[in-house]
Amino acid sequence: MSTMKLALVHTKYSLLETMRVPIAVVGNVVFPAFVLLLFVVPQSAIAADPQLATQAVISVAIFAGMSNALFSFGLNISEEREKPWDPYVRTLPISGMVRVLGYIFSIGLIGFVSLIPVVVIGAVMTAAEASAGRVVFGLISLTVAMLPFMLIGICLGYALSSKAAIAVVQVVMFSLAFIGGLLLPPALFAPWLNTLSTFFPSRQVRELVIWAVQGGDLAPWAWIGILGWTAVMLALALLLFRRDEGRRFR
Amino acid sequence: MTALVKLDRVSRRFGEALALDNVSLEIEPGRIVGLLGPNGAGKTTLLSLVQGLRRASSGTVKLFGGNPADARNRTLLGCTPQETALPATLRVREVIDFVGAHFANAVARDHLAEEFGLTDLLARQAGSLSGGQKRRLSVALAFVGRPRLVLLDEPTTGLDVDARRTLWAAVRRQQDAGATVVITSHYLEEIEALAERVLVMSEGRVLVDNDLSAVLDQVGLRLMRLTTSQPDAVLALGGVVDARAESDGSHTFFVQDADAVVTQVVRAGIPFSGLTVRGATLEEAFLTLTAEKGA
């Protein structure tokens, strides 16, 4: 049985499970739209400027994607590991790769759906502008660029208990959002902070998506950084999966 | 024929606690193996090593000749989730299909459902099933992939007599169809009903590994309690294994056949009063077993 086929099977049943509790899906999908409505739309200085508004919509989209990736993966996996169904699934003849891909597809799909209202609200209620082709390109680049965050979430999920995961994920998410220039634009950063920022995936993803939507030059450190973080985090996720023995008590 | 499972001097620690203590054993195809022991004896730890869920602290565990942590060695292994583990929002049909998707040659869903009495439940969400129905589904899942080795961990704990017998019958049919079943239990009755070979475990060690009949002789003791002025005379009778003085002045005797011993007590003219007889619990049987070994 091929890894990809089985990963899709896991994706299907994971989505089925999620869909049976519709409010969970609604919450995930509506949250980013709320952030945009509350923090960007009312600020006319940003919302009325096409350049700034577009970047603000992109920042919210990345913030949304990042929080979905970190929260959903970190919390789902750490919770699943504490349920007795998980050790059973681990006795089935499947590799760690199947589980990890299954999580990426199912949670990634919900995260992707949550971006649609952000794009719609951005287009209708702010001065943000981009051609349809650019928006699609931006969404694709954002989807690919979410990989490092998904994998960071997976690592946290396998490394921590669910209670610890909630605390750690929040700290990690806000640190990454700040250092990546999603809360304050990097233009306001001190030079040393700006340099430090380029080493973090949140900043690298921001540059990639802005490049995809608004054009211009893409600094090599952005895509090299994303590839590097993805490779390292994938290796770490698989290592943690193999080491995992379910619940750990002292 | 090569062994399905081979443990070679396997120990497993959890921090300070030693859950398995230098266990060596082999499981060959063909006979239902019963793993009997009180809670905390190491039965579940042993299974989790064979399932690849945990690693041994020392020694080697082989499943179908390979490392159980490698997914490829688990294609012919069938396990059961705990009945509380089933994904509550999925339908019975979906749970069976999900597990079946992992095996190249899975049993048809309807056939499996019929075998385990799930046909009328296929459209129900797993969370809505009764305890017995969940157990049947859990056990059925172990057989989806046409396994050669099936590990059932306490499959009928908490079930009523009827539900238990239905499940036992299904397990026996699967065994006849070619799967080798390993079943853990702390009920002697369950092991008696199913197993042909019995391993008795206590405190992480295998105390006894023998045919069912031989083990029953060892652990199938009765407790005979009475007040008498001549306890030593009773202990000297045939079929009396052990004796224990109680705080109220009476004595409890561990006996193989209570009827025969009572007859002997009467024939020998030993004075007694307040006679009660009951089955020994497994713990009590194990205590006498370990005591005999130590003596």
Coordinates of C-alpha atoms in Angstrom, one line a residue:
Chain A
M1 CA 0.0 0.0 0.0
S2 CA 1.6 3.2 -1.1
T3 CA 2.4 5.9 1.4
M4 CA 0.5 8.6 -0.5
K5 CA -2.6 6.5 -0.9
L6 CA -2.7 5.7 2.8
A7 CA -2.0 9.3 3.7
L8 CA -5.1 10.3 1.7
V9 CA -7.1 7.7 3.6
H10 CA -6.0 9.2 6.9
T11 CA -6.8 12.6 5.6
K12 CA -10.3 11.6 4.6
Y13 CA -11.2 10.1 7.9
S14 CA -9.6 12.9 9.9
L15 CA -11.7 15.4 7.9
L16 CA -14.8 13.2 8.4
E17 CA -14.2 13.3 12.2
T18 CA -13.7 17.0 12.2
M19 CA -16.8 17.7 10.0
R20 CA -19.0 15.9 12.5
V21 CA -18.3 18.7 14.9
P22 CA -19.1 21.6 12.6
I23 CA -18.5 24.4 15.1
A24 CA -14.8 23.4 15.3
V25 CA -14.5 24.0 11.5
V26 CA -16.4 27.2 11.7
G27 CA -14.2 28.6 14.4
N28 CA -11.0 27.8 12.4
V29 CA -12.4 29.3 9.3
V30 CA -13.8 32.5 10.8
F31 CA -10.9 33.5 13.0
P32 CA -8.6 35.0 10.4
A33 CA -11.5 36.9 8.8
F34 CA -12.2 38.4 12.3
V35 CA -8.6 39.5 12.7
L36 CA -8.8 41.3 9.4
L37 CA -12.1 42.9 10.2
L38 CA -11.0 44.1 13.7
F39 CA -7.4 45.1 13.2
V40 CA -7.1 46.2 9.6
V41 CA -10.4 47.3 8.1
P42 CA -11.0 50.1 10.8
Q43 CA -7.6 51.7 10.3
S44 CA -8.1 53.9 7.4
A45 CA -4.4 54.9 7.1
I46 CA -3.7 51.3 6.2
A47 CA -7.0 50.1 4.7
A48 CA -7.1 53.0 2.2
D49 CA -3.5 52.6 0.9
P50 CA -3.4 49.9 -1.8
Q51 CA 0.3 49.0 -1.1
L52 CA -0.1 48.9 2.7
A53 CA -3.5 47.2 2.6
T54 CA -2.3 44.5 0.4
Q55 CA 0.6 43.8 2.7
A56 CA -1.7 43.9 5.7
V57 CA -4.0 41.3 4.1
I58 CA -1.0 39.1 3.3
S59 CA 0.3 39.5 6.9
V60 CA -3.1 38.4 8.3
A61 CA -3.2 35.5 5.9
I62 CA 0.2 34.3 7.0
F63 CA -0.7 34.9 10.6
A64 CA -3.9 32.8 10.1
G65 CA -2.0 30.1 8.3
M66 CA 0.6 30.0 10.9
S67 CA -1.8 29.9 13.8
N68 CA -3.8 27.1 12.1
A69 CA -0.6 25.2 11.5
L70 CA 0.9 25.6 15.0
F71 CA -2.3 25.3 17.0
S72 CA -4.1 22.5 15.0
F73 CA -1.0 20.4 14.6
G74 CA 0.5 21.0 18.1
L75 CA -2.7 20.6 20.0
N76 CA -4.4 17.9 17.8
I77 CA -1.3 15.7 17.9
S78 CA -0.6 16.1 21.6
E79 CA -4.3 15.4 22.3
E80 CA -4.5 12.4 19.9
R81 CA -1.4 10.9 21.5
E82 CA -3.1 10.9 24.9
K83 CA -6.2 9.1 23.5
P84 CA -6.2 5.3 23.5
W85 CA -7.1 5.2 19.7
D86 CA -3.6 6.5 18.8
P87 CA -1.6 3.5 20.2
Y88 CA -4.0 1.3 18.2
V89 CA -3.4 3.1 15.0
R90 CA 0.3 2.8 15.7
T91 CA 0.0 -1.0 15.6
L92 CA -1.3 -0.9 12.0
P93 CA 1.4 -1.5 9.3
I94 CA 2.1 2.2 8.5
S95 CA 5.1 4.4 8.7
G96 CA 5.4 7.7 10.5
M97 CA 5.4 9.4 7.1
V98 CA 1.8 8.4 6.5
R99 CA 0.6 9.9 9.8
V100 CA 2.5 13.1 9.3
L101 CA 1.3 13.5 5.7
G102 CA -2.3 12.8 6.8
Y103 CA -2.1 15.6 9.4
I104 CA -0.6 18.0 6.8
F105 CA -3.3 17.3 4.2
S106 CA -6.3 17.4 6.6
I107 CA -5.3 20.4 8.7
G108 CA -3.8 22.1 5.7
L109 CA -7.1 21.9 3.8
I110 CA -9.0 23.6 6.6
G111 CA -6.4 26.3 6.9
F112 CA -6.6 26.9 3.2
V113 CA -10.4 27.3 3.3
S114 CA -10.0 29.8 6.1
L115 CA -7.9 32.0 3.8
I116 CA -10.9 32.5 1.3
P117 CA -12.8 34.9 3.6
V118 CA -9.6 36.9 4.2
V119 CA -9.0 37.4 0.5
V120 CA -12.7 38.3 -0.1
I121 CA -12.9 40.8 2.8
G122 CA -9.5 42.2 1.8
A123 CA -10.7 42.8 -1.8
V124 CA -14.1 44.2 -0.9
M125 CA -13.5 46.2 2.3
T126 CA -9.9 47.5 1.9
A127 CA -7.9 49.1 -0.9
A128 CA -5.8 46.0 -1.2
E129 CA -5.4 45.1 -4.9
A130 CA -3.9 42.2 -6.9
S131 CA -4.8 40.5 -10.1
A132 CA -6.7 37.2 -9.9
G133 CA -3.5 35.4 -11.1
R134 CA -1.4 37.1 -8.4
V135 CA -3.9 36.1 -5.7
V136 CA -3.8 32.5 -6.8
F137 CA 0.0 32.5 -7.0
G138 CA 0.0 34.1 -3.5
L139 CA -2.3 31.4 -2.1
I140 CA -0.2 28.6 -3.7
S141 CA 3.1 30.1 -2.3
L142 CA 1.5 30.6 1.1
T143 CA 0.3 26.9 1.1
V144 CA 3.7 25.6 0.3
A145 CA 5.3 28.0 2.7
M146 CA 3.1 26.8 5.6
L147 CA 5.1 23.5 5.6
P148 CA 7.8 24.6 8.1
F149 CA 5.0 25.8 10.5
M150 CA 3.0 22.6 10.1
L151 CA 6.2 20.7 10.9
I152 CA 7.0 22.9 13.9
G153 CA 3.5 22.2 15.1
I154 CA 3.9 18.5 14.6
C155 CA 7.2 18.5 16.5
L156 CA 5.6 20.4 19.4
G157 CA 2.7 17.9 19.3
Y158 CA 4.9 14.9 19.6
A159 CA 7.3 16.5 22.1
L160 CA 4.8 17.9 24.6
S161 CA 1.7 16.9 26.5
S162 CA -1.5 18.7 25.5
K163 CA -1.5 21.0 28.5
A164 CA 2.1 22.0 27.9
A165 CA 1.4 22.3 24.1
I166 CA -1.2 25.0 24.6
A167 CA 1.2 27.2 26.5
V168 CA 4.2 26.6 24.3
V169 CA 2.4 27.0 21.0
Q170 CA 1.1 30.4 22.1
V171 CA 4.5 31.7 23.0
V172 CA 6.0 30.2 19.8
M173 CA 3.3 31.7 17.6
F174 CA 3.5 35.2 19.0
S175 CA 7.3 35.2 19.0
L176 CA 7.3 34.0 15.3
A177 CA 4.6 36.5 14.4
F178 CA 6.6 39.4 15.9
I179 CA 10.0 38.5 14.6
G180 CA 8.5 37.8 11.2
G181 CA 7.1 41.3 10.9
L182 CA 3.5 40.2 10.9
L183 CA 2.5 42.4 13.9
L184 CA 4.8 45.3 13.1
P185 CA 6.1 45.8 9.6
P186 CA 9.8 45.0 9.3
A187 CA 10.3 48.6 8.0
L188 CA 10.0 49.7 11.6
F189 CA 12.6 47.2 12.9
A190 CA 16.1 48.3 14.1
P191 CA 18.8 47.0 11.6
W192 CA 20.0 44.3 13.9
L193 CA 16.4 43.1 14.5
N194 CA 15.8 43.1 10.8
T195 CA 18.9 40.9 10.2
L196 CA 17.9 38.6 13.0
S197 CA 14.4 38.4 11.5
T198 CA 15.6 37.0 8.2
F199 CA 16.6 33.8 9.9
F200 CA 13.0 33.0 11.0
P201 CA 10.5 31.2 8.8
S202 CA 7.7 33.7 9.5
R203 CA 9.8 36.5 7.9
Q204 CA 10.9 34.3 5.1
V205 CA 7.3 33.3 4.3
R206 CA 6.2 37.0 4.5
E207 CA 8.8 37.9 1.9
L208 CA 7.8 35.0 -0.4
V209 CA 4.1 35.7 -0.4
I210 CA 4.6 39.5 -0.8
W211 CA 6.9 38.7 -3.8
A212 CA 4.2 36.3 -5.2
V213 CA 1.4 38.9 -4.9
Q214 CA 3.1 42.2 -5.5
G215 CA 6.1 41.2 -7.6
G216 CA 9.6 42.7 -7.2
D217 CA 12.7 40.8 -6.1
L218 CA 12.8 37.8 -3.8
A219 CA 15.9 37.7 -1.6
P220 CA 17.6 34.2 -1.8
W221 CA 17.6 33.8 2.0
A222 CA 13.7 33.7 1.9
W223 CA 13.4 30.5 -0.2
I224 CA 16.6 28.9 1.0
G225 CA 15.4 29.6 4.6
I226 CA 12.0 28.0 3.9
L227 CA 13.6 24.9 2.4
G228 CA 16.1 24.6 5.2
W229 CA 13.4 24.9 8.0
T230 CA 11.2 22.4 6.1
A231 CA 14.1 19.8 5.8
V232 CA 15.2 20.2 9.5
M233 CA 11.7 20.1 10.9
L234 CA 10.7 17.1 8.8
A235 CA 13.7 15.2 10.0
L236 CA 12.9 16.2 13.6
A237 CA 9.2 15.3 13.2
L238 CA 10.0 11.8 12.0
L239 CA 12.5 11.3 14.7
L240 CA 10.0 12.4 17.4
F241 CA 7.4 10.1 15.9
R242 CA 9.6 7.1 16.1
R243 CA 10.7 7.9 19.6
D244 CA 7.1 8.5 20.8
E245 CA 5.7 5.8 23.1
G246 CA 2.4 7.6 23.7
R247 CA 1.7 9.0 27.1
R248 CA 4.7 9.7 29.2
F249 CA 4.6 9.9 33.0
R250 CA 7.2 10.4 35.5
Chain B
M1 CA 7.7 -23.6 11.5
T2 CA 9.3 -20.4 12.7
A3 CA 8.0 -18.7 15.7
L4 CA 5.5 -15.8 15.2
V5 CA 6.9 -14.0 18.3
K6 CA 10.2 -14.5 20.0
L7 CA 11.3 -12.8 23.2
D8 CA 14.9 -13.3 24.2
R9 CA 15.7 -12.2 27.8
V10 CA 13.5 -9.1 27.5
S11 CA 13.2 -6.5 30.3
R12 CA 11.3 -3.3 30.3
R13 CA 11.6 -0.6 32.9
F14 CA 9.4 2.4 33.5
G15 CA 11.7 4.7 35.6
E16 CA 12.3 2.7 38.7
A17 CA 9.6 0.1 38.1
L18 CA 10.5 -3.2 36.4
A19 CA 7.4 -4.1 34.3
L20 CA 9.0 -7.1 32.6
D21 CA 11.9 -9.0 34.2
N22 CA 14.0 -11.1 31.9
V23 CA 11.3 -12.8 29.9
S24 CA 12.1 -15.3 27.2
L25 CA 9.3 -17.0 25.3
E26 CA 8.2 -18.1 21.8
I27 CA 4.8 -18.2 20.3
E28 CA 4.3 -20.7 17.5
P29 CA 1.4 -20.8 15.1
G30 CA -1.6 -22.9 15.9
R31 CA -2.6 -22.8 19.6
I32 CA -4.5 -20.1 21.4
V33 CA -2.2 -18.7 24.0
G34 CA -3.7 -17.3 27.2
L35 CA -1.7 -14.8 29.1
L36 CA -3.0 -14.9 32.6
G37 CA -2.1 -12.7 35.5
P38 CA -3.3 -10.1 38.0
N39 CA -3.4 -6.4 37.1
G40 CA 0.1 -5.0 36.9
A41 CA 1.7 -8.4 36.1
G42 CA 3.2 -7.1 32.9
K43 CA 0.8 -8.6 30.4
T44 CA 0.0 -5.3 28.6
T45 CA 3.6 -4.3 28.6
L46 CA 4.5 -7.6 27.0
L47 CA 1.9 -7.0 24.2
S48 CA 3.0 -3.4 23.6
L49 CA 6.6 -4.6 23.0
V50 CA 5.3 -7.2 20.4
Q51 CA 3.2 -4.5 18.8
G52 CA 6.2 -2.2 18.4
L53 CA 4.6 0.5 20.6
R54 CA 7.4 0.4 23.2
R55 CA 10.9 -0.7 23.0
A56 CA 12.6 -3.2 25.4
S57 CA 15.0 -1.8 27.9
S58 CA 17.2 -4.9 27.2
G59 CA 16.9 -8.1 25.3
T60 CA 15.4 -8.6 21.8
V61 CA 11.8 -8.9 20.6
K62 CA 11.1 -10.4 17.2
L63 CA 7.8 -10.3 15.4
F64 CA 7.6 -12.6 12.3
G65 CA 11.4 -12.7 12.6
G66 CA 11.9 -8.9 12.4
N67 CA 11.7 -5.7 14.5
P68 CA 8.1 -5.0 15.5
A69 CA 8.8 -1.2 15.3
D70 CA 9.2 -1.6 11.5
A71 CA 5.8 -1.2 9.9
R72 CA 6.5 -4.0 7.3
N73 CA 6.7 -6.6 10.0
R74 CA 3.2 -5.7 11.3
T75 CA 1.3 -6.5 8.1
L76 CA 0.2 -9.9 9.5
L77 CA -0.5 -8.6 13.0
G78 CA -4.0 -7.9 14.3
C79 CA -4.6 -5.8 17.4
T80 CA -7.6 -4.4 19.3
P81 CA -8.1 -0.8 20.5
Q82 CA -9.5 -0.4 24.0
E83 CA -13.2 -0.1 23.6
T84 CA -13.2 3.5 24.9
A85 CA -10.8 4.4 22.1
L86 CA -13.0 4.2 19.1
P87 CA -13.4 7.5 17.3
A88 CA -16.8 8.5 18.6
T89 CA -18.0 10.5 15.6
L90 CA -17.1 8.0 13.0
R91 CA -19.7 5.4 11.9
V92 CA -19.1 1.7 12.5
R93 CA -18.8 1.2 8.7
E94 CA -16.2 4.0 8.5
V95 CA -14.1 2.6 11.3
I96 CA -14.0 -0.8 9.6
D97 CA -13.2 0.7 6.2
F98 CA -10.4 2.9 7.8
V99 CA -8.7 0.0 9.3
G100 CA -9.2 -2.2 6.3
A101 CA -7.5 0.4 4.1
H102 CA -4.2 -0.5 5.7
F103 CA -4.2 -4.1 4.5
A104 CA -3.8 -5.4 1.0
N105 CA -6.2 -8.3 1.4
A106 CA -8.8 -7.0 3.9
V107 CA -11.9 -9.0 4.8
A108 CA -15.0 -7.6 3.2
R109 CA -16.8 -5.3 5.6
D110 CA -20.2 -7.0 5.4
H111 CA -18.6 -10.4 6.0
L112 CA -16.7 -9.2 9.1
A113 CA -19.8 -7.4 10.4
E114 CA -21.8 -10.6 10.1
E115 CA -19.1 -12.6 11.8
F116 CA -19.1 -10.3 14.8
G117 CA -22.8 -9.4 14.9
L118 CA -22.3 -5.8 13.7
T119 CA -24.5 -5.9 10.6
D120 CA -27.3 -3.9 12.1
L121 CA -24.9 -1.3 13.6
L122 CA -22.9 -0.3 10.5
A123 CA -24.6 3.0 10.1
R124 CA -24.3 4.0 13.8
Q125 CA -21.7 6.3 15.2
A126 CA -19.1 4.5 17.3
G127 CA -19.8 6.7 20.2
S128 CA -23.4 5.6 20.4
L129 CA -22.7 1.9 20.8
S130 CA -23.1 0.0 24.1
G131 CA -20.1 -1.4 25.9
G132 CA -20.6 -4.9 24.5
Q133 CA -21.1 -3.6 20.9
K134 CA -17.9 -1.5 21.2
R135 CA -16.1 -4.6 22.4
R136 CA -17.3 -6.6 19.4
L137 CA -16.2 -3.9 17.0
S138 CA -12.8 -3.6 18.7
V139 CA -12.2 -7.3 18.5
A140 CA -13.5 -7.4 14.9
L141 CA -10.9 -4.8 13.9
A142 CA -8.1 -7.2 14.9
F143 CA -9.3 -9.5 12.2
V144 CA -9.8 -7.1 9.3
G145 CA -6.4 -7.6 7.7
R146 CA -6.5 -11.5 7.7
P147 CA -3.7 -11.6 10.4
R148 CA -1.6 -14.6 11.2
L149 CA -1.2 -13.4 14.8
V150 CA -3.9 -11.6 16.8
L151 CA -3.3 -10.0 20.2
L152 CA -6.4 -9.5 22.3
D153 CA -5.8 -7.5 25.5
E154 CA -8.6 -8.2 28.0
P155 CA -11.2 -8.5 25.2
T156 CA -14.3 -9.2 27.4
T157 CA -13.6 -7.3 30.7
G158 CA -16.9 -5.8 31.9
L159 CA -19.1 -7.8 29.5
D160 CA -22.1 -9.8 30.7
V161 CA -22.0 -13.6 30.3
D162 CA -24.0 -13.7 27.0
A163 CA -21.9 -11.1 25.3
R164 CA -18.7 -12.8 26.5
R165 CA -19.8 -16.2 25.1
T166 CA -20.7 -14.6 21.7
L167 CA -17.2 -13.0 21.5
W168 CA -15.5 -16.2 22.5
A169 CA -17.3 -18.1 19.8
A170 CA -16.2 -15.6 17.2
V171 CA -12.6 -15.7 18.4
R172 CA -12.6 -19.5 18.2
R173 CA -13.9 -19.4 14.6
Q174 CA -11.1 -17.1 13.7
Q175 CA -8.6 -19.3 15.3
D176 CA -10.0 -22.3 13.3
A177 CA -9.7 -20.2 10.2
G178 CA -5.9 -20.0 10.7
A179 CA -5.1 -17.0 12.9
T180 CA -3.0 -17.6 16.0
V181 CA -4.6 -15.8 18.9
V182 CA -2.9 -14.5 22.1
I183 CA -5.3 -13.4 24.7
T184 CA -4.7 -11.7 28.0
S185 CA -7.1 -11.8 30.9
H186 CA -7.3 -11.7 34.6
Y187 CA -10.3 -14.0 34.5
L188 CA -9.4 -17.7 34.8
E189 CA -12.8 -18.5 33.3
E190 CA -11.9 -16.7 30.1
I191 CA -8.6 -18.4 29.7
E192 CA -10.2 -21.7 30.5
A193 CA -12.8 -21.2 27.7
L194 CA -10.3 -20.3 25.0
A195 CA -6.7 -21.1 25.7
E196 CA -4.8 -24.2 24.9
R197 CA -1.4 -23.0 26.2
V198 CA -1.3 -20.8 29.2
L199 CA 1.4 -18.4 30.5
V200 CA 0.9 -17.2 34.1
M201 CA 2.6 -13.9 34.8
S202 CA 3.2 -12.1 38.0
E203 CA 5.4 -9.1 38.8
G204 CA 6.9 -9.0 35.3
R205 CA 7.9 -12.6 35.2
V206 CA 6.5 -15.7 33.6
L207 CA 5.8 -18.1 36.5
V208 CA 4.2 -20.9 34.5
D209 CA 4.1 -21.9 30.8
N210 CA 2.2 -25.0 30.2
D211 CA -0.9 -26.7 28.7
L212 CA -4.2 -25.4 30.0
S213 CA -5.0 -28.6 32.0
A214 CA -1.7 -28.5 33.8
V215 CA -2.1 -24.9 34.7
L216 CA -5.7 -25.4 35.9
D217 CA -4.4 -28.0 38.3
Q218 CA -2.0 -25.4 39.7
V219 CA -4.2 -22.4 39.9
G220 CA -7.7 -23.8 40.0
L221 CA -7.7 -24.0 43.8
R222 CA -10.7 -23.8 46.1
L223 CA -10.6 -22.1 49.5
M224 CA -12.1 -24.1 52.4
R225 CA -12.6 -22.2 55.6
L226 CA -13.6 -23.8 58.9
T227 CA -13.0 -23.6 62.6
T228 CA -11.3 -26.7 64.0
S229 CA -9.1 -27.7 66.9
Q230 CA -6.9 -29.9 64.6
P231 CA -5.8 -27.7 61.7
D232 CA -2.6 -29.8 61.2
A233 CA -4.7 -32.9 60.7
V234 CA -6.6 -31.2 57.9
L235 CA -3.4 -30.0 56.3
A236 CA -2.1 -33.6 56.3
L237 CA -5.1 -34.8 54.2
G238 CA -4.6 -35.6 50.5
G239 CA -5.3 -32.7 48.1
V240 CA -4.7 -29.9 50.7
V241 CA -2.1 -27.6 49.3
D242 CA -1.7 -24.9 51.9
A243 CA -3.2 -23.5 55.1
R244 CA -3.6 -20.1 56.6
A245 CA -4.7 -19.1 60.1
E246 CA -7.4 -16.4 60.2
S247 CA -7.7 -13.7 62.8
D248 CA -11.0 -15.1 64.1
G249 CA -9.3 -18.4 65.0
S250 CA -10.6 -20.3 62.0
H251 CA -8.4 -21.6 59.2
T252 CA -8.4 -21.3 55.5
F253 CA -7.2 -24.3 53.5
F254 CA -6.2 -24.2 49.8
V255 CA -7.6 -27.4 48.3
Q256 CA -7.7 -29.0 44.8
D257 CA -11.1 -30.7 45.3
A258 CA -13.2 -29.3 48.1
D259 CA -15.8 -32.1 48.0
A260 CA -13.2 -34.8 48.4
V261 CA -11.5 -32.9 51.2
V262 CA -14.7 -32.3 53.1
T263 CA -15.5 -36.0 52.8
Q264 CA -12.1 -36.9 54.2
V265 CA -12.5 -34.5 57.1
V266 CA -15.8 -36.1 58.1
R267 CA -14.5 -39.7 57.6
A268 CA -11.4 -38.9 59.7
G269 CA -13.7 -37.6 62.5
I270 CA -11.9 -34.2 62.7
P271 CA -14.2 -31.9 64.6
F272 CA -15.1 -28.7 62.7
S273 CA -17.7 -25.9 62.5
G274 CA -18.6 -22.9 60.3
L275 CA -17.6 -24.6 57.0
T276 CA -17.5 -22.4 53.9
V277 CA -16.1 -23.1 50.5
R278 CA -15.4 -20.7 47.7
G279 CA -13.2 -20.4 44.6
A280 CA -9.8 -19.0 45.0
T281 CA -9.2 -15.7 43.2
L282 CA -6.4 -15.6 40.8
E283 CA -4.4 -13.5 43.2
E284 CA -4.8 -16.1 45.9
A285 CA -3.9 -18.9 43.5
F286 CA -0.8 -16.9 42.4
L287 CA 0.2 -16.3 46.0
T288 CA 0.3 -20.0 46.7
L289 CA 2.1 -20.6 43.4
T290 CA 4.8 -18.1 44.2
A291 CA 5.0 -19.4 47.8
E292 CA 5.5 -23.0 46.5
K293 CA 8.3 -21.8 44.2
G294 CA 10.0 -19.9 46.9
A295 CA 9.8 -22.9 49.3

